[in-house]
Tab-separated table of C-alpha atoms in Angstrom:
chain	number	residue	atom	x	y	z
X	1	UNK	CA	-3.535	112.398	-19.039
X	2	UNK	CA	-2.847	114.578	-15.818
X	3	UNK	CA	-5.885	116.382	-16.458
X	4	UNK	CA	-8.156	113.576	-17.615
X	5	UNK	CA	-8.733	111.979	-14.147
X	6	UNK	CA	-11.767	115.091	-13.343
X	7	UNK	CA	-14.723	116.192	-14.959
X	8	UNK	CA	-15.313	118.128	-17.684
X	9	UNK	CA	-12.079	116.784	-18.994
X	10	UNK	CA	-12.359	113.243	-18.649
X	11	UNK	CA	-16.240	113.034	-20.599
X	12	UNK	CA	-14.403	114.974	-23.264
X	13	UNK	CA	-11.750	113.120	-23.967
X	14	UNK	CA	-13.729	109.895	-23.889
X	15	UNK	CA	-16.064	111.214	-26.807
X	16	UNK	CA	-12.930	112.260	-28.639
X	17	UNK	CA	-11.641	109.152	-28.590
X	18	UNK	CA	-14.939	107.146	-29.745
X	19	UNK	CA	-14.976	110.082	-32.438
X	20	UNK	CA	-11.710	108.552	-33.874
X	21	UNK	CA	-12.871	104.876	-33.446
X	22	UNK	CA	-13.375	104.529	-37.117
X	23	UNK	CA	-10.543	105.775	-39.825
X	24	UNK	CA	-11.555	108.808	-41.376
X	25	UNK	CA	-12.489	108.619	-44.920
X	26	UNK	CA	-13.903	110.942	-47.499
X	27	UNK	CA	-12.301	109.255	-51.077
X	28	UNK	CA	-13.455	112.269	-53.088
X	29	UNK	CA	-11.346	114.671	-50.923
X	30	UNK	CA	-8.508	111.857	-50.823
X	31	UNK	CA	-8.804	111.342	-47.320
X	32	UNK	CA	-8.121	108.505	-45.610
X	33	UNK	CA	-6.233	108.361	-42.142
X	34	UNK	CA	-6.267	107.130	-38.315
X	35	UNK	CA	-6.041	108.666	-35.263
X	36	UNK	CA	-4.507	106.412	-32.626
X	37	UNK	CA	-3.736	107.645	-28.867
X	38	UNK	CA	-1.290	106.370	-27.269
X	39	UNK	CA	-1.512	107.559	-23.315
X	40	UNK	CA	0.959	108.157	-20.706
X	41	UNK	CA	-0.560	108.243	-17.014
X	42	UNK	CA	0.106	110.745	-15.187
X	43	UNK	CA	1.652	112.734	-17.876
X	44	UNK	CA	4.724	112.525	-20.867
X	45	UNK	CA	6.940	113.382	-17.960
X	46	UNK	CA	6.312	109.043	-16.786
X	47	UNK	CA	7.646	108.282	-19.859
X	48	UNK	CA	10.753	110.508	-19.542
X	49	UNK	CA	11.218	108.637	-16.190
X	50	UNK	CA	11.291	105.395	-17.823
X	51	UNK	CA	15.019	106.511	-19.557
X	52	UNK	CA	16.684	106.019	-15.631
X	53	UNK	CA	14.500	104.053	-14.254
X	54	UNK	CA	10.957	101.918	-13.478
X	55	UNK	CA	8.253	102.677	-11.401
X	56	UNK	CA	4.754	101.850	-10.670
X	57	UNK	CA	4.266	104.396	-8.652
X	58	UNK	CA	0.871	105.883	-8.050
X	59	UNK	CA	1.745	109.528	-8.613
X	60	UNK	CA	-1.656	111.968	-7.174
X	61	UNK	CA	-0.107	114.858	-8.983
X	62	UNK	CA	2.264	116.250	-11.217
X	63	UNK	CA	4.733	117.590	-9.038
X	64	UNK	CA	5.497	114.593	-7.194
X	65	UNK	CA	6.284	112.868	-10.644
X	66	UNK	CA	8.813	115.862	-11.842
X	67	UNK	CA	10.295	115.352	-8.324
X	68	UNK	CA	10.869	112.001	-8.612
X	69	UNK	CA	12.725	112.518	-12.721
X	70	UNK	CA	14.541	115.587	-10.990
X	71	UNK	CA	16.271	112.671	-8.746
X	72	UNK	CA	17.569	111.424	-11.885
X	73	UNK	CA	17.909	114.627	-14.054
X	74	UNK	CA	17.420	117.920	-13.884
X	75	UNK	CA	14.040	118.839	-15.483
X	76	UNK	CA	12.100	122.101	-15.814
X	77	UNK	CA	9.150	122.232	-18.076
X	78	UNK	CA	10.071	126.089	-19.192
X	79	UNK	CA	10.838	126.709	-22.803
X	80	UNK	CA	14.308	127.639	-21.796
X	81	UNK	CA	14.902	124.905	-20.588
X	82	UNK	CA	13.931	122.665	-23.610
X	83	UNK	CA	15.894	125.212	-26.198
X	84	UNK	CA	18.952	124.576	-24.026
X	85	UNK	CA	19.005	120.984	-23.485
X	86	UNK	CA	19.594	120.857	-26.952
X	87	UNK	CA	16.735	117.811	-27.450
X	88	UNK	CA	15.503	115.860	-24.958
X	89	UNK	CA	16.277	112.526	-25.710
X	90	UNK	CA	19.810	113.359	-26.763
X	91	UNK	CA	19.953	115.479	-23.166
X	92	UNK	CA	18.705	112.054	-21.544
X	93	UNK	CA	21.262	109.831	-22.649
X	94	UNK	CA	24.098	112.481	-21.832
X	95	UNK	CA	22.453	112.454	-18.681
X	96	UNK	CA	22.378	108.411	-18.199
X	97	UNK	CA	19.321	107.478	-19.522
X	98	UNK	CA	18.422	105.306	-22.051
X	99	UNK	CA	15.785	105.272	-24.580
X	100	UNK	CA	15.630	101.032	-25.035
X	101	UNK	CA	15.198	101.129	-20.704
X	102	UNK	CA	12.179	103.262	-21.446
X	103	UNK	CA	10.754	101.687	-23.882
X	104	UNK	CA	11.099	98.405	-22.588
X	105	UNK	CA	9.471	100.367	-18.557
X	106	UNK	CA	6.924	101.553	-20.438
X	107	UNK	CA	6.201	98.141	-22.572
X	108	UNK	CA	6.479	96.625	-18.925
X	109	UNK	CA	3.872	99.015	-17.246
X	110	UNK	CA	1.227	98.045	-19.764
X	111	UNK	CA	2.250	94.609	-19.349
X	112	UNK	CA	1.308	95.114	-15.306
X	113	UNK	CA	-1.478	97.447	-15.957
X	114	UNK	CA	-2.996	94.728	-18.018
X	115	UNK	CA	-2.314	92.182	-15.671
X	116	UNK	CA	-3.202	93.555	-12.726
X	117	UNK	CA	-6.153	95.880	-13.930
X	118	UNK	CA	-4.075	99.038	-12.818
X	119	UNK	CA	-5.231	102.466	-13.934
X	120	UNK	CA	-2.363	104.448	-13.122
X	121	UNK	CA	1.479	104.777	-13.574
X	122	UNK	CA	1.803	103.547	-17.992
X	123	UNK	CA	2.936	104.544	-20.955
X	124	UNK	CA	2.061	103.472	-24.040
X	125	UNK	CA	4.834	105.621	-25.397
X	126	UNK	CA	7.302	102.241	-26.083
X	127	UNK	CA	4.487	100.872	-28.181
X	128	UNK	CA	4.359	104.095	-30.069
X	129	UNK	CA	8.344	104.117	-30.529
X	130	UNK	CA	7.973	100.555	-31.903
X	131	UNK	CA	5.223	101.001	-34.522
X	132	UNK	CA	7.639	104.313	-35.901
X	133	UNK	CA	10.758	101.961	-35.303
X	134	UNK	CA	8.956	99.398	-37.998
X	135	UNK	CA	8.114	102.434	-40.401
């Protein structure tokens, strides 16, 4: 969503998502599926966060956001990095964090951001881990 904010980007994404309003469905090719979004604002990174800790933050970039998760854990977003953490969520909980505390900060930022008409600082990400939780 980091990039979403600005033009071209944001006009783009909105037609992508009314292009997936509607399940896609062609029965003679045996097609049938959804697309749901699910967004994080700013970016994943908010999300990642949300393992040590809440925030409603309004982040204007980035960088300020990895500063803030580099408080709690060392983070680089290098490909190194990911191979040798091993797995991020398994690299967050050696690390202190929790994955029911982020689900349950990001279930509370929508909360707020529907409460309180915010358009910044959410993740939809715990609602996502739910819906797989129930599969």
């Amino acid at each position: 969503m980091d990039t979403k904010d600005k033009e071209p980007e944001r006009t783009k994404y909105k037609k992508l998502k009314i292009k997936y309003t509607r399940p896609i469905s062609k029965p003679k090719q045996g097609i049938f599926c959804e697309v749901k979004f699910f967004e994080t604002h700013r970016c994943t990174e908010l999300f990642f966060l949300y393992y040590f800790r809440y925030t409603s933050r309004q982040y204007e970039d980035q960088n300020s956001l990895l500063k803030d998760l580099n408080h709690c854990v060392e983070y680089q977003k290098k490909t190194e990095f990911f191979i040798n953490c091993q797995g991020l969520h398994d690299y967050f909980e050696r690390n202190g964090g929790n994955l029911a505390t982020a689900i349950a900060n990001a279930n509370h930022s929508m909360d707020e951001k529907t409460a309180n008409g915010r358009d910044y600082t959410y993740s939809e990400l715990g609602r996502l881990m739910n819906i797989l939780n129930e599969l």
